[in-house]
Every structure is written in C-alpha cells, then in structure tokens.
Amino acid sequence: MNLRCQELLRSQCFVDGTWTDGSGADRIAVYNPATGALVGTVPAFSQKETQKAIDAASRAWPAWKRLSVDERSRILRCWYELIVEHHLDLAVLMTLEQGKPLAEAQGEVLHGASYVEWFAEEAKRIYGDTMPMAQKGKRIVVLKEPVGVCAAITPWNFPSQMVTRKAAPALAAGCPVVLKPAARTPFSALALAFLAQKAGFPPGVFNVITGPAQEIGQEMTANPLIRKLSFTGSTAVGKRLMRDCAGTVKKVSLELGGHAPFVVFDDADVDAAVRGAMSSKYRNSGQTCVCANRFIVQEGIYAEFAEKLVAAVQKLQVGSGFDQCVQQGPLIDQAALDKVEAQVADAVTLGAEIACGGMRVGKAGYFYAPTVLLGATKDMRIAREETFGPVAPIFSFKEDRDAVSLANSTPYGLAAYFYSQNINRIWRVAEALEYGMVGINTGRMSSEAAPFGGIKESGIGREGSKYGLEEYLELKYLCLGGLDAPL
Ligand code: ADP
C-alpha cells in the first residue's frame, strides 16, 4: 500500500494507550469493494476485551475531566492538525476499504477534521448558568459536566467523519470514548486513533476496538460504566441498541436511516435544482443517510427537470475510486447491490421507466450504473425503503399540499430538500416538512457549525454545532441556601 506514512496502517486495536491484538485468536478480514481483494485484517475483540477497554476509559475519566479546558482544547487542536497533515494518506486508506473516489475521500477527511477543530474551540465555551429564584435567600447555579465514559458505534459510509463527529465533542466535553467502527472500514478509524495517540491524549481517553458487532454492542449497552451511547447506522440496529440501553438508563444519540424527499416546485431554478440533485443523490454512490431518496417534481417542470437530470447523470464515470476520472465508486457489498437491483426491478414491474442506468456495471466489484426512474409511484418499494444506492426515482405532483403530504409520508425524518424561488412558499413548506434538516435551494447541508440529526424514526440528538456538545454534557443544579441574612 502506497502511504507516505506507513505507520497509519494499523492492524491492532488501540486500548489504554497501547496497540493490542487482544486474545489474538480470531481476526476480521477487510476487503476492497472495488476489486474484492483483501485489504487486511483486524482483531475480533470479545465481550471480555470490550469490558477491559471500558475499564481503561473509566480509569482515565477523572484526570481527563479535571484537565483545564485549555489543555483539552490544545490536544484536540493537535489531533486536528495531524489529521490535516496526513489527509492524503487517510484518503487512500478510505478509498481502499470503502471505495469512494479519492477526491471525495479527501473531502471527507478534511470535513471530518473540521469537527475536531470546531470542538477544540467549543471546549472553551461550556458555559453554565445562574438563575433567579422565587424563594428568598437561595440562589440557583447550573453547571455543565461531562456525562462520563461514552461508547460510539460508527458505520462504513463515512469511515472518518463519523468517528470525529462523535469523538471530538465527547472528548471536548471531558468524556473518554470507546469506539467501535464498522467491520468493513476499520482502518480509517484505527489511523485516526494513531494520530490521536501522537496528539497526546492520555492513555484510556480514546480507545478504538474492532470485532463482532453484536457481542461488543451488548457489552457497551449493558456495562454500567458506559453513561452514553452514540450510534450511527440503520434504524433496526438503533432501535435494538436503544432498548438495550434502557437497562442502565443511558443517554443515547441515534443517527439512523432516512428517506429524503427532494421537492422541485414549478418556480424553481431548474439548473440549480439539477446541480443540487446530483450532489445530494450521487455523492458516495448514493450511500448516505441524507441522500435524496424521492424526487418529487411539479407537473409543469417535470419533463425539463428529468431531461436535464438524465443528461447530467449520463456524464458520471463509474469505476475504481483511484481513477481520477471517476465520480462513482462501487457499492459497499453484494447485499447493497442486491437491494438496489431488487428496488429497480420492483419499480419497473409497477410501471416505472428506466431513463438511464438500471443495471450492474462489470463483474468484479459491486458497481451499479447511476440510474434515473421516471413515473415513480407510492406503491413502489423505493417509495418506502431506503435505497442507499445511485437510483433517482421521480414522482410528480400538482399542488403544494400534495408534495408536502408525499414528502412526509414516511416514518423517517432526517433530511428533506426543496427548490423554490417564492419566499412565502419557502417558509410555508419549510415549516410543514417533518424533518430534522431542510435544505432550501441546496443539495448539501452538512457542516460542523450546524446541528445534524433527525426526528421520528431517524433518531435522537444532534451532531455538530453547540448542540452537538450538549449531547455529552449533563446539567447539575446547585441550590445555595442561607443567603437571606443582610451583610
Ligand atoms: P449498515 O446497514 O449501514 O451497515 P448497521 O446498523 O448494520 O448499518 O451498522 C452500523 C454500525 O452498527 C456498524 O458499526 C455495525 O458493526 C454496528 N452494528 C450492527 N449490528 C449491531 C448490533 N447488534 N449491536 C451493536 N452494533 C451493531
């Protein structure tokens, strides 16, 4: 593997400041989704080894929370600078294990680093409060304190950014972290752990472990030393983890599935809408939880929008993420490919027309052609199930209320997008959409400065911004009495 810094490729877990294979018996293999070739292996930690990592984090907590905010901030800042310094290598690792085009991987690493920078700064602004009280001689003081040892479970679609989005606010707040990355993309997370070690986090403050998801998840949810679980992944697994956390009443942050509507009104700037659609739908080959899943387009501009979208989609190059001309890498695995194929077949059976794409590309790797489906309807699987692939089904509507009602007709509530130039319509529609995030005349809205997260079955809690820090803090109310005597 061609890395400038070979040490970034780690095949061990990072626990209590040291690199370890654990018992060393079993290992998990990681494959390149573009070729099927083996990238490497990582340890398969057991429940006992997970417990040891949690113990180490728990031992590290008192000293970590007692550091001054300046000291914590400086270590985070150093981590940020190291990630930026090594971002090209980190991107190579990501493209190898995840498949996304190298330029996109570089963008992700740098965007992920921006969360570390942001929370290095926010660490200094964990303000409490004082409040007046009706009773004489008493005062209310509110402190914000770190919640405690945090467990984090991250998915494979953003192997770097999902790590920093959880770890940086937790560490800034004064919480140690035990993180389990997705089994398909552990190397990005382990490389970040290596840079965290170099940045100077004390032993036990940041731990990264790999292994069987269910076994590690069970320990993380049952262990009373874990005070908070932050998870990004499927709604089904999120619900299960939430149930399992109930036993010890942990705080949870859940960033789960989505089914984003992308509404284009007759008064929209169609070219801008097509640019937004390309960015929202085809980034990461459609494998993001905020990817547009349903294009809902008003009758008057349906044909123009569809024609321009198809023209743009046909220009996308599919292939290895290491090829500079490529904008569409492979899907993550065979199951992902099967799901996309099944949704397209179902849509065609129910009357959709394939305007472009609609088939697998090549035999090696998990490539699927960027696809546009015309004449999509509510009864199709793609109208209900998250696609996580490069398929854009286009629905049509007449009245605003029909668009909003179709947009809201899902148990998910993560991201929604719409394009319009009419300020009254913009306000009314933005307020009527039941989503945690609404992109208006833009197809991209992820930012370290904004609260990312969903409502309904898309999750609980927010990542990024000042709100992202609150997720790792508890309020403590001090009631000072006996202050009524005059001086
Ligand atoms: P996806 O479909 O995107 O892979 P998952 O929810 O299956 O979503 O995976 C997201 C993360 O959750 C991964 O790190 C995965 O290993 C982990 N995971 C999957 N099942 C469980 C489980 N039962 N307990 C804990 N973590 C799990």
Short mmCIF file of C-alpha atoms and ligand atoms in Angstrom, two decimals:
data_model
loop_
_atom_site.label_atom_id
_atom_site.label_comp_id
_atom_site.label_asym_id
_atom_site.label_seq_id
_atom_site.Cartn_x
_atom_site.Cartn_y
_atom_site.Cartn_z
CA MET A 1 0.00 0.00 0.00
CA ASN A 2 1.40 3.33 -1.08
CA LEU A 3 1.26 5.55 2.00
CA ARG A 4 3.62 8.41 2.79
CA CYS A 5 3.39 7.40 6.45
CA GLN A 6 3.19 3.60 6.61
CA GLU A 7 2.53 3.72 10.36
CA LEU A 8 -1.01 4.89 9.62
CA LEU A 9 -1.97 1.37 8.60
CA ARG A 10 -2.81 -0.23 11.95
CA SER A 11 -3.99 -3.82 12.28
CA GLN A 12 -4.43 -3.80 16.04
CA CYS A 13 -6.92 -2.23 18.42
CA PHE A 14 -5.97 0.82 20.48
CA VAL A 15 -6.76 0.41 24.17
CA ASP A 16 -5.42 2.24 27.20
CA GLY A 17 -2.74 3.94 25.10
CA THR A 18 -1.34 0.74 23.60
CA TRP A 19 -1.84 -1.30 20.42
CA THR A 20 -3.14 -4.79 21.02
CA ASP A 21 -4.43 -7.89 19.23
CA GLY A 22 -6.46 -8.89 22.28
CA SER A 23 -6.51 -12.64 22.72
CA GLY A 24 -5.42 -12.75 19.08
CA ALA A 25 -7.41 -15.86 18.20
CA ASP A 26 -9.89 -14.55 15.64
CA ARG A 27 -9.46 -11.80 13.07
CA ILE A 28 -11.84 -9.94 10.81
CA ALA A 29 -10.95 -9.63 7.12
CA VAL A 30 -11.50 -6.36 5.28
CA TYR A 31 -11.99 -6.36 1.50
CA ASN A 32 -11.74 -3.68 -1.15
CA PRO A 33 -15.29 -3.31 -2.59
CA ALA A 34 -13.92 -2.26 -6.00
CA THR A 35 -11.90 -5.44 -6.54
CA GLY A 36 -12.78 -7.93 -3.84
CA ALA A 37 -9.08 -8.05 -2.83
CA LEU A 38 -8.11 -8.42 0.80
CA VAL A 39 -7.03 -5.10 2.35
CA GLY A 40 -6.00 -6.57 5.70
CA THR A 41 -7.33 -7.99 8.96
CA VAL A 42 -8.17 -6.55 12.37
CA PRO A 43 -8.75 -8.19 15.77
CA ALA A 44 -12.09 -9.71 16.76
CA PHE A 45 -12.47 -8.42 20.31
CA SER A 46 -14.59 -10.44 22.70
CA GLN A 47 -17.03 -9.20 25.29
CA LYS A 48 -14.30 -9.50 27.98
CA GLU A 49 -11.86 -7.45 25.91
CA THR A 50 -14.53 -4.82 25.33
CA GLN A 51 -15.06 -4.70 29.08
CA LYS A 52 -11.33 -4.13 29.62
CA ALA A 53 -11.37 -1.20 27.18
CA ILE A 54 -14.33 0.30 29.06
CA ASP A 55 -12.48 -0.19 32.36
CA ALA A 56 -9.47 1.65 30.93
CA ALA A 57 -11.67 4.52 29.79
CA SER A 58 -13.30 4.66 33.18
CA ARG A 59 -9.92 4.86 34.93
CA ALA A 60 -8.91 7.69 32.59
CA TRP A 61 -12.05 9.72 33.21
CA PRO A 62 -11.29 11.57 36.48
CA ALA A 63 -7.99 13.02 35.24
CA TRP A 64 -9.38 13.82 31.78
CA LYS A 65 -12.33 15.78 33.14
CA ARG A 66 -10.09 17.62 35.63
CA LEU A 67 -7.77 18.96 32.90
CA SER A 68 -8.30 22.62 32.20
CA VAL A 69 -10.39 23.32 29.11
CA ASP A 70 -7.30 24.88 27.59
CA GLU A 71 -5.31 21.66 27.97
CA ARG A 72 -8.10 19.55 26.45
CA SER A 73 -8.52 22.05 23.66
CA ARG A 74 -4.79 22.02 22.83
CA ILE A 75 -4.71 18.22 22.47
CA LEU A 76 -7.78 18.28 20.23
CA ARG A 77 -6.23 21.07 18.14
CA CYS A 78 -3.08 19.00 17.74
CA TRP A 79 -5.18 16.00 16.63
CA TYR A 80 -6.88 18.23 14.06
CA GLU A 81 -3.54 19.43 12.68
CA LEU A 82 -2.23 15.87 12.40
CA ILE A 83 -5.35 14.75 10.51
CA VAL A 84 -4.95 17.64 8.06
CA GLU A 85 -1.23 16.90 7.68
CA HIS A 86 -1.97 13.25 6.84
CA HIS A 87 -5.22 13.73 4.95
CA LEU A 88 -3.89 12.33 1.65
CA ASP A 89 -2.87 9.04 3.28
CA LEU A 90 -6.09 8.86 5.25
CA ALA A 91 -8.00 9.29 1.97
CA VAL A 92 -6.05 6.44 0.33
CA LEU A 93 -6.93 4.14 3.24
CA MET A 94 -10.57 5.14 2.95
CA THR A 95 -10.80 4.57 -0.81
CA LEU A 96 -9.19 1.17 -0.35
CA GLU A 97 -11.63 -0.06 2.26
CA GLN A 98 -14.77 1.89 1.31
CA GLY A 99 -14.45 2.52 -2.42
CA LYS A 100 -15.40 6.19 -2.72
CA PRO A 101 -13.44 8.32 -5.22
CA LEU A 102 -10.17 9.62 -3.80
CA ALA A 103 -11.19 13.29 -4.15
CA GLU A 104 -14.38 12.57 -2.19
CA ALA A 105 -12.37 10.69 0.43
CA GLN A 106 -10.01 13.66 0.84
CA GLY A 107 -13.02 15.93 1.20
CA GLU A 108 -14.45 13.67 3.88
CA VAL A 109 -11.21 13.52 5.88
CA LEU A 110 -10.90 17.31 5.86
CA HIS A 111 -14.57 17.81 6.69
CA GLY A 112 -14.19 15.26 9.48
CA ALA A 113 -11.16 17.17 10.76
CA SER A 114 -13.23 20.35 10.87
CA TYR A 115 -15.33 18.77 13.66
CA VAL A 116 -12.17 18.26 15.69
CA GLU A 117 -11.16 21.88 15.13
CA TRP A 118 -14.65 23.12 15.94
CA PHE A 119 -14.92 21.18 19.20
CA ALA A 120 -11.36 22.10 20.19
CA GLU A 121 -12.72 25.66 20.20
CA GLU A 122 -16.11 24.85 21.73
CA ALA A 123 -14.37 23.04 24.61
CA LYS A 124 -13.65 26.51 25.97
CA ARG A 125 -17.27 27.59 25.88
CA ILE A 126 -19.04 25.12 28.12
CA TYR A 127 -20.94 27.82 29.97
CA GLY A 128 -23.17 27.22 32.95
CA ASP A 129 -25.95 29.49 34.18
CA THR A 130 -27.26 31.39 37.18
CA MET A 131 -30.97 31.96 37.61
CA PRO A 132 -33.23 33.95 39.92
CA MET A 133 -35.39 32.03 42.41
CA ALA A 134 -38.74 32.87 43.99
CA GLN A 135 -37.68 31.74 47.46
CA LYS A 136 -35.69 34.27 49.46
CA GLY A 137 -32.11 33.55 50.47
CA LYS A 138 -31.47 30.96 47.79
CA ARG A 139 -29.62 31.04 44.51
CA ILE A 140 -29.70 28.70 41.52
CA VAL A 141 -26.43 27.78 39.83
CA VAL A 142 -26.32 25.38 36.87
CA LEU A 143 -23.09 23.57 35.99
CA LYS A 144 -22.45 21.57 32.84
CA GLU A 145 -20.44 18.41 33.49
CA PRO A 146 -19.19 15.61 31.22
CA VAL A 147 -21.67 12.75 31.12
CA GLY A 148 -18.92 10.13 31.59
CA VAL A 149 -17.48 7.27 29.57
CA CYS A 150 -19.05 7.20 26.10
CA ALA A 151 -19.44 4.32 23.68
CA ALA A 152 -19.58 5.11 19.98
CA ILE A 153 -20.58 2.82 17.12
CA THR A 154 -19.98 4.11 13.62
CA PRO A 155 -20.99 2.98 10.10
CA TRP A 156 -18.96 2.33 6.94
CA ASN A 157 -20.34 5.04 4.65
CA PHE A 158 -18.28 7.84 6.25
CA PRO A 159 -15.43 5.92 7.90
CA SER A 160 -13.57 9.04 9.07
CA GLN A 161 -16.13 11.77 9.57
CA MET A 162 -18.46 9.64 11.69
CA VAL A 163 -15.60 8.98 14.08
CA THR A 164 -14.66 12.62 14.55
CA ARG A 165 -18.27 13.78 14.78
CA LYS A 166 -18.74 11.61 17.85
CA ALA A 167 -15.30 11.51 19.42
CA ALA A 168 -14.44 15.22 19.18
CA PRO A 169 -17.44 16.60 21.11
CA ALA A 170 -17.21 13.81 23.69
CA LEU A 171 -13.50 14.44 24.29
CA ALA A 172 -14.03 18.21 24.33
CA ALA A 173 -16.73 17.82 26.97
CA GLY A 174 -14.36 15.77 29.15
CA CYS A 175 -15.62 12.27 28.34
CA PRO A 176 -13.37 9.32 27.43
CA VAL A 177 -14.51 7.30 24.41
CA VAL A 178 -14.58 3.63 23.42
CA LEU A 179 -15.34 3.48 19.72
CA LYS A 180 -16.25 0.55 17.50
CA PRO A 181 -16.02 1.33 13.79
CA ALA A 182 -17.88 -0.69 11.15
CA ALA A 183 -16.23 -4.03 10.38
CA ARG A 184 -15.97 -3.10 6.69
CA THR A 185 -13.99 0.11 7.32
CA PRO A 186 -11.89 -0.19 10.49
CA PHE A 187 -8.61 1.10 9.04
CA SER A 188 -9.74 4.73 8.79
CA ALA A 189 -10.74 4.72 12.46
CA LEU A 190 -7.54 2.98 13.59
CA ALA A 191 -5.45 5.53 11.67
CA LEU A 192 -7.31 8.31 13.48
CA ALA A 193 -6.50 6.55 16.76
CA PHE A 194 -2.82 6.51 15.80
CA LEU A 195 -2.94 10.28 15.21
CA ALA A 196 -4.83 10.77 18.48
CA GLN A 197 -2.02 8.92 20.25
CA LYS A 198 0.52 11.24 18.60
CA ALA A 199 -1.57 14.26 19.57
CA GLY A 200 -1.12 13.35 23.23
CA PHE A 201 -4.44 12.08 24.56
CA PRO A 202 -3.63 10.34 27.85
CA PRO A 203 -3.93 6.50 27.87
CA GLY A 204 -7.52 5.29 28.03
CA VAL A 205 -9.09 8.56 26.90
CA PHE A 206 -9.65 7.44 23.30
CA ASN A 207 -9.94 3.74 22.52
CA VAL A 208 -10.80 2.05 19.22
CA ILE A 209 -11.83 -1.61 19.24
CA THR A 210 -12.91 -3.94 16.42
CA GLY A 211 -14.85 -7.18 16.50
CA PRO A 212 -18.26 -8.82 16.27
CA ALA A 213 -20.85 -6.04 16.39
CA GLN A 214 -23.42 -7.83 18.48
CA GLU A 215 -21.03 -9.01 21.18
CA ILE A 216 -19.34 -5.63 21.52
CA GLY A 217 -22.70 -3.85 21.32
CA GLN A 218 -24.09 -5.99 24.13
CA GLU A 219 -21.23 -5.09 26.44
CA MET A 220 -21.42 -1.42 25.53
CA THR A 221 -25.14 -1.24 26.23
CA ALA A 222 -25.13 -3.37 29.40
CA ASN A 223 -21.99 -2.07 31.12
CA PRO A 224 -22.97 0.47 33.80
CA LEU A 225 -19.66 2.34 33.38
CA ILE A 226 -20.87 3.50 29.95
CA ARG A 227 -23.04 6.56 30.56
CA LYS A 228 -23.81 7.42 26.96
CA LEU A 229 -24.05 5.61 23.65
CA SER A 230 -23.77 7.40 20.35
CA PHE A 231 -24.71 5.35 17.30
CA THR A 232 -24.97 5.98 13.57
CA GLY A 233 -26.38 3.21 11.42
CA SER A 234 -29.59 1.50 10.47
CA THR A 235 -32.90 2.17 12.21
CA ALA A 236 -33.29 -1.52 13.06
CA VAL A 237 -29.97 -1.69 14.94
CA GLY A 238 -30.57 1.73 16.52
CA LYS A 239 -33.89 0.57 17.98
CA ARG A 240 -32.25 -2.51 19.39
CA LEU A 241 -29.41 -0.53 20.99
CA MET A 242 -31.92 1.94 22.46
CA ARG A 243 -33.86 -0.94 24.02
CA ASP A 244 -30.63 -2.45 25.37
CA CYS A 245 -29.56 0.88 26.87
CA ALA A 246 -32.81 1.05 28.83
CA GLY A 247 -31.47 -1.48 31.34
CA THR A 248 -28.97 1.05 32.68
CA VAL A 249 -30.86 4.19 31.52
CA LYS A 250 -28.04 5.54 29.40
CA LYS A 251 -28.22 8.73 27.44
CA VAL A 252 -28.38 7.91 23.73
CA SER A 253 -27.73 9.74 20.48
CA LEU A 254 -29.00 7.92 17.43
CA GLU A 255 -28.48 8.95 13.84
CA LEU A 256 -30.46 6.41 11.86
CA GLY A 257 -31.92 5.85 8.44
CA GLY A 258 -33.51 8.45 6.19
CA HIS A 259 -35.75 8.68 3.17
CA ALA A 260 -35.12 12.21 1.98
CA PRO A 261 -37.65 13.88 -0.31
CA PHE A 262 -36.26 16.34 -2.86
CA VAL A 263 -39.13 18.58 -3.99
CA VAL A 264 -38.84 20.80 -7.06
CA PHE A 265 -41.58 23.41 -7.47
CA ASP A 266 -42.58 24.98 -10.79
CA ASP A 267 -40.92 28.27 -9.80
CA ALA A 268 -37.53 26.64 -9.10
CA ASP A 269 -34.29 27.43 -10.88
CA VAL A 270 -34.19 24.06 -12.66
CA ASP A 271 -30.47 24.10 -13.41
CA ALA A 272 -29.69 24.78 -9.75
CA ALA A 273 -32.10 22.02 -8.75
CA VAL A 274 -30.32 19.56 -11.06
CA ARG A 275 -26.94 20.53 -9.57
CA GLY A 276 -28.36 20.05 -6.06
CA ALA A 277 -29.90 16.73 -7.07
CA MET A 278 -26.58 15.44 -8.40
CA SER A 279 -24.80 16.37 -5.22
CA SER A 280 -27.48 15.07 -2.89
CA LYS A 281 -28.22 11.82 -4.75
CA TYR A 282 -24.98 10.59 -6.27
CA ARG A 283 -22.37 11.52 -3.66
CA ASN A 284 -20.81 8.35 -2.22
CA SER A 285 -22.76 6.40 -4.89
CA GLY A 286 -25.97 7.24 -3.07
CA GLN A 287 -24.81 5.69 0.19
CA THR A 288 -25.55 8.46 2.67
CA CYS A 289 -28.44 8.73 5.09
CA VAL A 290 -29.21 12.23 3.76
CA CYS A 291 -29.19 11.22 0.08
CA ALA A 292 -32.35 12.24 -1.77
CA ASN A 293 -34.43 9.08 -1.98
CA ARG A 294 -37.53 10.51 -3.71
CA PHE A 295 -37.58 13.29 -6.30
CA ILE A 296 -40.99 14.95 -6.13
CA VAL A 297 -41.36 17.30 -9.08
CA GLN A 298 -44.23 19.61 -10.02
CA GLU A 299 -46.00 18.76 -13.27
CA GLY A 300 -45.09 21.97 -15.12
CA ILE A 301 -41.33 21.33 -14.99
CA TYR A 302 -41.27 17.54 -14.68
CA ALA A 303 -40.08 16.95 -18.25
CA GLU A 304 -37.43 19.67 -18.18
CA PHE A 305 -36.05 18.58 -14.80
CA ALA A 306 -35.98 14.90 -15.80
CA GLU A 307 -34.28 15.61 -19.11
CA LYS A 308 -31.57 17.76 -17.53
CA LEU A 309 -31.03 15.31 -14.67
CA VAL A 310 -30.63 12.39 -17.06
CA ALA A 311 -28.12 14.39 -19.14
CA ALA A 312 -26.05 15.11 -16.02
CA VAL A 313 -26.26 11.53 -14.73
CA GLN A 314 -25.10 10.11 -18.04
CA LYS A 315 -21.85 12.06 -17.68
CA LEU A 316 -20.92 10.28 -14.42
CA GLN A 317 -17.98 7.90 -14.74
CA VAL A 318 -18.23 4.64 -12.80
CA GLY A 319 -15.12 2.77 -11.68
CA SER A 320 -12.29 2.49 -9.19
CA GLY A 321 -12.07 5.38 -6.74
CA PHE A 322 -8.35 5.60 -7.53
CA ASP A 323 -9.08 6.54 -11.16
CA GLN A 324 -9.10 10.35 -11.33
CA CYS A 325 -11.87 10.47 -13.95
CA VAL A 326 -14.30 8.52 -11.77
CA GLN A 327 -17.13 10.11 -9.76
CA GLN A 328 -18.99 6.90 -8.86
CA GLY A 329 -17.25 4.16 -6.91
CA PRO A 330 -18.67 0.73 -6.03
CA LEU A 331 -21.41 -0.05 -3.54
CA ILE A 332 -20.12 -1.49 -0.29
CA ASP A 333 -21.05 -5.16 -0.79
CA GLN A 334 -23.18 -7.72 -2.56
CA ALA A 335 -26.15 -7.17 -0.25
CA ALA A 336 -26.15 -3.46 -1.15
CA LEU A 337 -26.09 -4.33 -4.84
CA ASP A 338 -28.89 -6.90 -4.44
CA LYS A 339 -31.08 -4.35 -2.67
CA VAL A 340 -30.67 -1.74 -5.40
CA GLU A 341 -31.35 -4.32 -8.13
CA ALA A 342 -34.47 -5.53 -6.32
CA GLN A 343 -35.84 -1.99 -5.84
CA VAL A 344 -35.33 -1.14 -9.52
CA ALA A 345 -36.90 -4.42 -10.68
CA ASP A 346 -39.90 -3.80 -8.40
CA ALA A 347 -40.31 -0.23 -9.70
CA VAL A 348 -40.19 -1.39 -13.33
CA THR A 349 -42.77 -4.10 -12.64
CA LEU A 350 -45.04 -1.42 -11.20
CA GLY A 351 -44.70 0.83 -14.24
CA ALA A 352 -41.53 2.93 -13.83
CA GLU A 353 -39.47 3.70 -16.91
CA ILE A 354 -35.68 3.47 -16.76
CA ALA A 355 -34.41 6.74 -18.30
CA CYS A 356 -30.76 5.78 -17.79
CA GLY A 357 -28.71 3.16 -15.93
CA GLY A 358 -30.74 0.36 -14.39
CA MET A 359 -28.05 -2.29 -14.36
CA ARG A 360 -24.89 -3.58 -12.73
CA VAL A 361 -21.56 -2.47 -14.23
CA GLY A 362 -18.80 -5.06 -14.76
CA LYS A 363 -18.42 -8.39 -13.00
CA ALA A 364 -15.76 -7.62 -10.40
CA GLY A 365 -16.61 -5.27 -7.53
CA TYR A 366 -20.08 -4.00 -6.66
CA PHE A 367 -20.67 -1.32 -9.28
CA TYR A 368 -24.14 -0.12 -10.25
CA ALA A 369 -24.86 2.37 -13.02
CA PRO A 370 -26.24 5.74 -11.89
CA THR A 371 -29.94 5.43 -12.61
CA VAL A 372 -32.99 7.66 -13.14
CA LEU A 373 -36.51 6.19 -12.95
CA LEU A 374 -39.45 8.12 -14.43
CA GLY A 375 -43.06 7.71 -13.39
CA ALA A 376 -42.36 6.60 -9.81
CA THR A 377 -45.43 5.93 -7.65
CA LYS A 378 -46.22 5.49 -3.95
CA ASP A 379 -46.78 1.74 -4.15
CA MET A 380 -43.18 1.01 -5.19
CA ARG A 381 -40.66 -0.34 -2.65
CA ILE A 382 -38.35 2.54 -3.48
CA ALA A 383 -41.02 4.95 -2.20
CA ARG A 384 -40.79 3.40 1.29
CA GLU A 385 -37.42 1.67 1.70
CA GLU A 386 -34.12 3.49 2.00
CA THR A 387 -32.19 2.78 -1.24
CA PHE A 388 -28.56 3.51 -0.31
CA GLY A 389 -27.61 3.37 -3.97
CA PRO A 390 -27.39 5.60 -7.06
CA VAL A 391 -31.05 5.49 -8.11
CA ALA A 392 -33.25 8.59 -8.52
CA PRO A 393 -36.98 7.83 -8.80
CA ILE A 394 -39.01 10.86 -9.97
CA PHE A 395 -42.58 11.30 -8.70
CA SER A 396 -44.88 14.08 -9.90
CA PHE A 397 -47.36 16.35 -8.09
CA LYS A 398 -49.90 19.12 -8.81
CA GLU A 399 -50.48 21.15 -5.62
CA ASP A 400 -48.09 22.18 -2.85
CA ARG A 401 -50.07 20.27 -0.27
CA ASP A 402 -49.72 17.05 -2.30
CA ALA A 403 -45.94 17.47 -2.37
CA VAL A 404 -45.72 18.06 1.38
CA SER A 405 -48.02 15.18 2.16
CA LEU A 406 -45.99 12.82 -0.07
CA ALA A 407 -42.74 14.14 1.41
CA ASN A 408 -43.94 13.50 4.96
CA SER A 409 -45.43 10.05 4.25
CA THR A 410 -42.57 8.08 5.80
CA PRO A 411 -41.57 7.02 9.31
CA TYR A 412 -38.20 8.70 8.68
CA GLY A 413 -37.47 12.37 9.39
CA LEU A 414 -33.81 13.10 8.71
CA ALA A 415 -33.19 15.40 5.72
CA ALA A 416 -35.51 17.00 3.17
CA TYR A 417 -34.70 19.31 0.27
CA PHE A 418 -36.76 21.62 -1.85
CA TYR A 419 -36.25 24.18 -4.60
CA SER A 420 -38.41 27.28 -5.00
CA GLN A 421 -37.87 31.00 -5.54
CA ASN A 422 -41.03 32.11 -3.77
CA ILE A 423 -40.38 33.33 -0.23
CA ASN A 424 -43.92 32.64 1.02
CA ARG A 425 -43.82 29.11 -0.31
CA ILE A 426 -40.32 28.63 1.13
CA TRP A 427 -41.46 29.48 4.66
CA ARG A 428 -44.70 27.52 4.49
CA VAL A 429 -43.11 24.39 3.06
CA ALA A 430 -40.05 24.55 5.34
CA GLU A 431 -42.34 24.66 8.38
CA ALA A 432 -44.63 21.91 7.10
CA LEU A 433 -41.86 19.37 6.43
CA GLU A 434 -41.45 16.90 9.30
CA TYR A 435 -37.66 16.61 9.13
CA GLY A 436 -34.73 17.49 11.37
CA MET A 437 -32.93 19.22 8.49
CA VAL A 438 -34.29 21.04 5.46
CA GLY A 439 -32.09 22.11 2.55
CA ILE A 440 -33.68 25.01 0.67
CA ASN A 441 -32.20 25.62 -2.77
CA THR A 442 -29.21 23.47 -1.85
CA GLY A 443 -28.44 19.77 -2.05
CA ARG A 444 -25.71 19.81 0.61
CA MET A 445 -26.04 20.97 4.19
CA SER A 446 -23.63 19.03 6.37
CA SER A 447 -21.42 21.40 8.39
CA GLU A 448 -19.53 21.28 11.67
CA ALA A 449 -21.31 24.52 12.59
CA ALA A 450 -24.84 23.13 12.15
CA PRO A 451 -26.92 20.65 14.19
CA PHE A 452 -27.13 17.44 12.14
CA GLY A 453 -29.81 14.95 13.10
CA GLY A 454 -33.29 13.64 12.59
CA ILE A 455 -36.75 13.26 14.10
CA LYS A 456 -39.27 10.38 14.06
CA GLU A 457 -37.52 7.05 13.35
CA SER A 458 -34.42 8.83 12.03
CA GLY A 459 -33.11 9.30 15.51
CA ILE A 460 -32.47 11.34 18.60
CA GLY A 461 -29.89 14.04 19.25
CA ARG A 462 -27.71 16.25 17.09
CA GLU A 463 -24.09 16.21 15.93
CA GLY A 464 -22.04 19.32 15.19
CA SER A 465 -22.51 22.90 16.44
CA LYS A 466 -23.00 23.98 20.06
CA TYR A 467 -25.91 21.50 20.24
CA GLY A 468 -23.56 18.62 19.43
CA LEU A 469 -21.55 19.37 22.55
CA GLU A 470 -24.66 19.37 24.77
CA GLU A 471 -25.17 15.70 23.91
CA TYR A 472 -22.10 14.87 26.04
CA LEU A 473 -22.93 17.13 28.98
CA GLU A 474 -25.18 16.73 31.98
CA LEU A 475 -26.71 19.60 33.91
CA LYS A 476 -26.02 19.82 37.61
CA TYR A 477 -28.14 22.23 39.60
CA LEU A 478 -26.65 23.70 42.79
CA CYS A 479 -29.08 25.31 45.19
CA LEU A 480 -27.28 27.71 47.51
CA GLY A 481 -29.30 28.41 50.63
CA GLY A 482 -28.85 30.55 53.73
CA LEU A 483 -28.16 33.73 51.82
CA ASP A 484 -31.02 35.80 53.32
CA ALA A 485 -29.14 37.38 56.21
CA PRO A 486 -28.19 41.01 55.48
CA LEU A 487 -24.49 41.89 55.29
P1 ADP B 1 -25.42 -0.58 7.85
O1 ADP B 1 -26.62 -1.21 7.24
O2 ADP B 1 -25.17 0.82 7.42
O3 ADP B 1 -24.20 -1.44 7.87
P2 ADP B 1 -25.71 -1.18 10.62
O4 ADP B 1 -26.69 -0.56 11.54
O5 ADP B 1 -25.82 -2.64 10.36
O6 ADP B 1 -25.83 -0.31 9.32
O7 ADP B 1 -24.21 -0.89 11.06
C1 ADP B 1 -23.80 0.31 11.63
C2 ADP B 1 -22.83 0.02 12.75
O8 ADP B 1 -23.53 -0.73 13.74
C3 ADP B 1 -21.64 -0.83 12.36
O9 ADP B 1 -20.51 -0.42 13.13
C4 ADP B 1 -22.08 -2.22 12.75
O10 ADP B 1 -20.99 -3.08 13.00
C5 ADP B 1 -22.83 -1.91 14.02
N1 ADP B 1 -23.81 -2.93 14.42
C6 ADP B 1 -24.56 -3.75 13.64
N2 ADP B 1 -25.32 -4.57 14.39
C7 ADP B 1 -25.06 -4.26 15.69
C8 ADP B 1 -25.52 -4.76 16.96
N3 ADP B 1 -26.43 -5.72 17.05
N4 ADP B 1 -25.01 -4.18 18.08
C9 ADP B 1 -24.11 -3.20 18.00
N5 ADP B 1 -23.64 -2.70 16.85
C10 ADP B 1 -24.10 -3.21 15.71
#
